[in-house]
Coordinates of C-alpha atoms in Angstrom, one line a residue:
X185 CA -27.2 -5.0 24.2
X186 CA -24.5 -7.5 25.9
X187 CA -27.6 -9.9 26.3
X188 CA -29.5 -9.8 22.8
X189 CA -30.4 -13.0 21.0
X190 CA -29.9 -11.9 18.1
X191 CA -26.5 -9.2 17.7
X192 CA -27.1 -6.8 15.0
X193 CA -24.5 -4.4 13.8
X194 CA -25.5 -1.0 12.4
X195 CA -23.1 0.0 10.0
X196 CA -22.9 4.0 9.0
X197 CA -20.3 4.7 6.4
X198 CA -19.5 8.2 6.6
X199 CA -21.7 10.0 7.5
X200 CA -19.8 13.2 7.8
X201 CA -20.5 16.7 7.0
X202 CA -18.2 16.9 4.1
X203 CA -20.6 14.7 2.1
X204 CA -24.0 14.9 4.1
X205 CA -24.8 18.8 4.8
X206 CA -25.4 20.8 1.5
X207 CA -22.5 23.8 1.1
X208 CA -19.5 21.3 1.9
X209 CA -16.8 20.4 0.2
X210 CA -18.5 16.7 -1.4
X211 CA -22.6 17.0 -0.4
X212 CA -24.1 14.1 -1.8
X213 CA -26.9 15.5 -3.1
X214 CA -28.2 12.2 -6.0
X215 CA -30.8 13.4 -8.3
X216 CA -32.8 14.9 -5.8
X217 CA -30.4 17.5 -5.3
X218 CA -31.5 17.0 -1.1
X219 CA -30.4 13.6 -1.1
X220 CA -27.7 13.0 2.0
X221 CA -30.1 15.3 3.8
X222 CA -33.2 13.4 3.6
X223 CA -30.9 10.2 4.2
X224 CA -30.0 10.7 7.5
X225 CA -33.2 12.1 8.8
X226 CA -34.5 8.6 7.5
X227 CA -31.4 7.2 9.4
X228 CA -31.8 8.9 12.3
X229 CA -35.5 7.7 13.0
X230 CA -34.2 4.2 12.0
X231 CA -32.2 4.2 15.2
X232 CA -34.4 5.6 17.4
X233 CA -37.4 3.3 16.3
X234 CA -35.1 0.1 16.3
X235 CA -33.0 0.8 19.8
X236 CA -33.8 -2.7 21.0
X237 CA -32.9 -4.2 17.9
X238 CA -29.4 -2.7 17.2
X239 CA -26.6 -4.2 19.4
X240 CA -23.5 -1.9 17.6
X241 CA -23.4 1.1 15.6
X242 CA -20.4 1.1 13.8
X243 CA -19.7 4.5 11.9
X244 CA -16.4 5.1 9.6
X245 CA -15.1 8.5 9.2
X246 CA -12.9 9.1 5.5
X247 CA -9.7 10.7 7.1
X248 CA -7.7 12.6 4.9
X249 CA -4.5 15.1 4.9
X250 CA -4.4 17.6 2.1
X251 CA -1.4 15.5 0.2
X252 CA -3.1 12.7 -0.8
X253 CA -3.2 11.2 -4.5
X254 CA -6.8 12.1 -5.0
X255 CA -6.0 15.7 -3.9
X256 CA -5.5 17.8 -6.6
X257 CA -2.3 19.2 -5.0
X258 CA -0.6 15.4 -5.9
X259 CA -0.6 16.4 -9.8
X260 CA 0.7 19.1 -12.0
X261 CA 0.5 19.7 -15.7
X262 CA 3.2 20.9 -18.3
X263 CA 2.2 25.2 -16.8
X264 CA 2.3 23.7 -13.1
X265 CA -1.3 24.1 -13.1
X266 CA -3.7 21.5 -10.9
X267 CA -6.4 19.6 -11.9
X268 CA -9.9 20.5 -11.3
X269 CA -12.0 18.5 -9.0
X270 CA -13.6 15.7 -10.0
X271 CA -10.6 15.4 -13.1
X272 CA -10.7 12.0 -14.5
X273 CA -7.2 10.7 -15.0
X274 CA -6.2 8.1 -16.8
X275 CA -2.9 6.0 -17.9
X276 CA -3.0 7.4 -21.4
X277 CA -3.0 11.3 -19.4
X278 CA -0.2 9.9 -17.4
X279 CA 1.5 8.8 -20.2
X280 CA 1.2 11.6 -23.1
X281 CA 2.1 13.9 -20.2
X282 CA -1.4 15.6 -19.8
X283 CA -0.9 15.0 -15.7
X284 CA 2.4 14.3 -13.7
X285 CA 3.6 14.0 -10.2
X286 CA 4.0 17.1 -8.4
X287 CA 8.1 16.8 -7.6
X288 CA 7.5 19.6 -5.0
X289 CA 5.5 17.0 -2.8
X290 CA 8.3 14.5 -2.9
X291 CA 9.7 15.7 0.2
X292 CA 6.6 16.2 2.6
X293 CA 5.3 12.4 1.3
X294 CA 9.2 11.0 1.8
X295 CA 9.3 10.0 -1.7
X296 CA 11.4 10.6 -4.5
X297 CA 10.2 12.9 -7.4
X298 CA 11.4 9.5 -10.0
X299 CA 8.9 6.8 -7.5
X300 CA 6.2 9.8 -7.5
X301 CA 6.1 9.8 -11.1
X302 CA 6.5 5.8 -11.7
X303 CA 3.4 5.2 -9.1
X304 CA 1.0 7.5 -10.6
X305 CA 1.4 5.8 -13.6
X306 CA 1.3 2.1 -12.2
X307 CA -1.4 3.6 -9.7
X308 CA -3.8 4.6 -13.1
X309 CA -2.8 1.1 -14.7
X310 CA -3.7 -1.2 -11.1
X311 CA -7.1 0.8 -11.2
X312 CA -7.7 -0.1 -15.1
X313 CA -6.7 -3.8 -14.1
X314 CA -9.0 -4.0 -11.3
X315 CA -12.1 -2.4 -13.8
X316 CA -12.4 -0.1 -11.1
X317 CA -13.3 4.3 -11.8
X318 CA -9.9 5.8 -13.2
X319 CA -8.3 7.9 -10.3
X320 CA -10.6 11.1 -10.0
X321 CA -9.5 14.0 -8.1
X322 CA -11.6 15.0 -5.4
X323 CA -12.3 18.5 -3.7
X324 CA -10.2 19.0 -0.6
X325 CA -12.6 17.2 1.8
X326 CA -13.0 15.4 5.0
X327 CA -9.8 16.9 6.4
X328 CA -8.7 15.6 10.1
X329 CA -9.7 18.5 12.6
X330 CA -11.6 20.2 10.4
X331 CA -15.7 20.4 11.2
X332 CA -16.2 18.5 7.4
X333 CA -14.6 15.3 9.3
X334 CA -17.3 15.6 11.5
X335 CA -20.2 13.2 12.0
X336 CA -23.3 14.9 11.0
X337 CA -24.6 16.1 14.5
X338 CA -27.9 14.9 14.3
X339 CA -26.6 11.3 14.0
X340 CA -23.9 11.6 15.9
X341 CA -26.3 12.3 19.0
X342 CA -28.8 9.3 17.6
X343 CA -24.8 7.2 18.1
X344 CA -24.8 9.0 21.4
X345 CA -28.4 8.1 22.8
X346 CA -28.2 4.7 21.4
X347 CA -24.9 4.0 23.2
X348 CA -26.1 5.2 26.2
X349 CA -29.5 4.0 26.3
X350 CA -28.7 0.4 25.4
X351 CA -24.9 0.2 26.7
X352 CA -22.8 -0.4 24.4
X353 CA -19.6 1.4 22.9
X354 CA -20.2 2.6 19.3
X355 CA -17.2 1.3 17.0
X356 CA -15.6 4.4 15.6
X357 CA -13.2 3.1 12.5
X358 CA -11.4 5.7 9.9
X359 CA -10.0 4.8 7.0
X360 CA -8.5 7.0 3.9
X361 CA -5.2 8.2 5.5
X362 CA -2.8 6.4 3.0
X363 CA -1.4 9.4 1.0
X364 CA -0.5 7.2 -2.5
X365 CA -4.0 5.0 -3.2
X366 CA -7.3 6.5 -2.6
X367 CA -9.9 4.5 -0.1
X368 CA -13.5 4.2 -0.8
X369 CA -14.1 0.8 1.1
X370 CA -14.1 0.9 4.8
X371 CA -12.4 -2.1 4.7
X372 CA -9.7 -2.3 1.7
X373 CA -7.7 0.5 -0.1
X374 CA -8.5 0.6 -4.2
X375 CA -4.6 -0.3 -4.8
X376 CA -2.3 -2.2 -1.9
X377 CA 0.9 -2.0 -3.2
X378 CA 3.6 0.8 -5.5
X379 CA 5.4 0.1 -8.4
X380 CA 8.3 -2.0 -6.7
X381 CA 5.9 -4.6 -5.5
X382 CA 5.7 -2.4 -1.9
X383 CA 3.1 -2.4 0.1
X384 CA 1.4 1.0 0.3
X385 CA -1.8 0.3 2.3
X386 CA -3.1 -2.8 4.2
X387 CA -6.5 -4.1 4.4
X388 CA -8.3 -3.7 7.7
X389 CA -8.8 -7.4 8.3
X390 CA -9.3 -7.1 12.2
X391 CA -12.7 -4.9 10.9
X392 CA -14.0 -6.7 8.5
X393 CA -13.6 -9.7 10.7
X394 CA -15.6 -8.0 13.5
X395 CA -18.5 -7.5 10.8
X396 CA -19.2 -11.4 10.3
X397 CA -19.4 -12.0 13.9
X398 CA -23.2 -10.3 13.6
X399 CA -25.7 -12.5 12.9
X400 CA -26.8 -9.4 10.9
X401 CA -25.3 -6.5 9.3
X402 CA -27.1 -3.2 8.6
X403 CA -25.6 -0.7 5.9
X404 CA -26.1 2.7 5.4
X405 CA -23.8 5.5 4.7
X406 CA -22.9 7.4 1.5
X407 CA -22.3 8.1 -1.0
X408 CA -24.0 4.9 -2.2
X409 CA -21.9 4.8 -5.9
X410 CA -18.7 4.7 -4.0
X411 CA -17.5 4.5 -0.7
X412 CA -21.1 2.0 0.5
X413 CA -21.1 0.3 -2.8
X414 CA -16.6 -0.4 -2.9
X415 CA -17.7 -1.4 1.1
X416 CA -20.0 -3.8 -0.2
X417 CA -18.4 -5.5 -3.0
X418 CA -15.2 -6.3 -0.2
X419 CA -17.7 -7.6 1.7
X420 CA -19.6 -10.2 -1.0
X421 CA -15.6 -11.0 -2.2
X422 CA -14.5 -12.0 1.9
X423 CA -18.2 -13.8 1.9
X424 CA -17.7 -15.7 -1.1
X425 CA -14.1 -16.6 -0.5
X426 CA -14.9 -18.1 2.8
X427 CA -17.4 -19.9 1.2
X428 CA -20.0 -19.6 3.5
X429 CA -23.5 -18.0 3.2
X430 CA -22.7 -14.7 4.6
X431 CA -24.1 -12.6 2.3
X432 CA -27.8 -13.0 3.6
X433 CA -26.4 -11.4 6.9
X434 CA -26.4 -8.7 5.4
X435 CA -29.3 -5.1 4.7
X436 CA -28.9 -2.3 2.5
X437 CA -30.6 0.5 3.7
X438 CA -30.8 1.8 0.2
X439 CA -33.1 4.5 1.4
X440 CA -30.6 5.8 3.9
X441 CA -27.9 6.5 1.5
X442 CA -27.5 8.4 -2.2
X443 CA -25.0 8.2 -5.5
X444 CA -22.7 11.1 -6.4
X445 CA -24.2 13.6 -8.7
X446 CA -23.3 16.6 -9.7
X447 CA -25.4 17.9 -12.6
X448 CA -23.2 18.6 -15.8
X449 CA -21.1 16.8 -14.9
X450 CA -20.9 12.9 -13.4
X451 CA -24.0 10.9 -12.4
X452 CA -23.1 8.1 -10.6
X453 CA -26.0 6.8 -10.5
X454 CA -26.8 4.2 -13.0
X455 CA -23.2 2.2 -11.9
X456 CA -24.1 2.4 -8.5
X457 CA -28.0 0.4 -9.3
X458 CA -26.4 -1.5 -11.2
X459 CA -24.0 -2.6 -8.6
X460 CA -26.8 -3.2 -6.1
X461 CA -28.7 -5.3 -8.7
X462 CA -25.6 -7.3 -8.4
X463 CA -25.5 -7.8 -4.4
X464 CA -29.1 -8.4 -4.3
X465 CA -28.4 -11.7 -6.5
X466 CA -25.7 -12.3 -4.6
X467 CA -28.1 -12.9 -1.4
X468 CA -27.7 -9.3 0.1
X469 CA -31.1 -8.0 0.9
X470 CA -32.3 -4.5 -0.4
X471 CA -35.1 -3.0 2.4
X472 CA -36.4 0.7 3.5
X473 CA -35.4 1.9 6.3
X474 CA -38.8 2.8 7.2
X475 CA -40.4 -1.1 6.6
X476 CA -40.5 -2.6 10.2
X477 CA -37.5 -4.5 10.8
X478 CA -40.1 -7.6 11.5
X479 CA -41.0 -7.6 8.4
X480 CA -37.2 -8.2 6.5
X481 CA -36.7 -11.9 5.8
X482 CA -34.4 -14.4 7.2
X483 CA -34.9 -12.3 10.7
X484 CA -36.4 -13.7 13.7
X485 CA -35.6 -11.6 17.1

């Protein structure tokens, strides 16, 4: 790999058993109802077919703790109660008093109960601000040590064999530890900063700047509505605001990775095309995985 013309970065954004193996905690299952399933086994044979062609796989892994603000331990209501999964809150709940900080956290996070209460609320308003999806709490999912945090073993070994086969180190990254923002992108938390202007999170700058020095990026990962697409979108905004054509570097595997859906209930799937109609004008390319790599433009190996 150290010798290839042409260095090409494989990026797989968690692929992990909490979202990819049907029964855990957040299987992304798209309208298919198979659909991280059928993704990876489409994403495993892309590896193996394309060996020579991949310098670096680069898989992320959502880290979390059970305290985190997405966590539906983080929120109470007037009974004490918690919020169901996938709850939708937003800065009117906050502020008629539908959901509050949950005081008896305030200790384990290092917080007072009075901050706990003032970020939620300027936590809700930074995501209205920003247009981005209200703070939704999530199933307890991807937990550090537990077998959901895993990579998906089937493309863990395809990591493995490629490492070994072509010599070179796979780039692990997680991201999602910050307990007061949630953290879609693998390369920027949805909110950076609390309520007194203090900084919360930080961007992972030394990553992202480790993408661009591909002459191509490959992306796959789910779920495609959220943690791909938020990925995405950082990357277009760092492209643009270098003001270089970077965008063209990059390939969405958009057969290698699905929306969230869960019928009844959300489909994310509209928002996430729609997004992907937007990178695509923006100079991303959109291929299939199983088109040969020859054949994608703008790449000559």
């Amino acid at each position: 790999a150290a010798n290839d013309r042409l260095r090409v970065c494989l990026l797989a954004i968690d692929v992990q058993n909490t979202f990819c193996i049907p029964g855990f905690e957040l299987f992304v299952q798209g309208r298919s109802g198979n659909g991280a399933v059928e993704d990876n086994r489409r994403l495993c044979e892309f590896i193996y077919r394309n060996l020579n062609y991949i310098t670096t796989i680069a898989p992320t892994l959502d880290t979390h703790s059970f305290m985190q603000i997405f966590h539906p331990i983080f929120l109470v209501d007037k009974r004490g109660d918690h919020p169901e999964p996938f709850t939708r809150v937003s800065t009117a709940d906050i502020e008629r008093g539908i959901w509050k900080f949950n005081p008896d956290t305030s200790s384990s996070l290092g917080i007072s109960s009075e901050y706990g209460q003032r970020h939620l609320r300027h936590y809700a308003q930074a995501l209205a601000a920003e247009g981005r999806y209200n703070l939704t709490i999530w199933p307890y999912h991807a937990m550090l040590g537990g077998i959901g945090h895993a990579l998906v073993a089937s493309v863990e070994e395809a990591i493995f064999f490629h490492g070994v086969a072509r010599c070179t180190q796979p780039e692990v990254r997680m991201k999602g530890q910050d307990p007061l923002t949630e953290h879609y992108s693998a390369l920027l938390p949805e909110v950076l900063v609390g309520p007194d202007d203090d900084s919360i999170a930080s961007k992972d700058r030394d990553f992202m700047n480790s993408l661009w020095l591909y002459d191509a990026l490959f992306i796959a990962g789910q779920a495609k509505s959220h943690c791909v697409a938020s990925t995405i979108a950082d990357l277009l905004h760092s492209a643009r605001s270098q003001g270089r054509n970077l965008a063209s570097k990059v390939y969405l595997l958009e057969d290698c990775m699905s929306p969230v859906v869960l019928p009844g209930v959300v489909d994310f799937t509209d928002q996430a095309n729609d997004r992907f109609e937007e990178f695509s004008k923006a100079g991303m390319h959109i291929v299939c995985s199983t088109d040969p790599i020859s054949e994608w433009p703008e790449l000559e190996f």
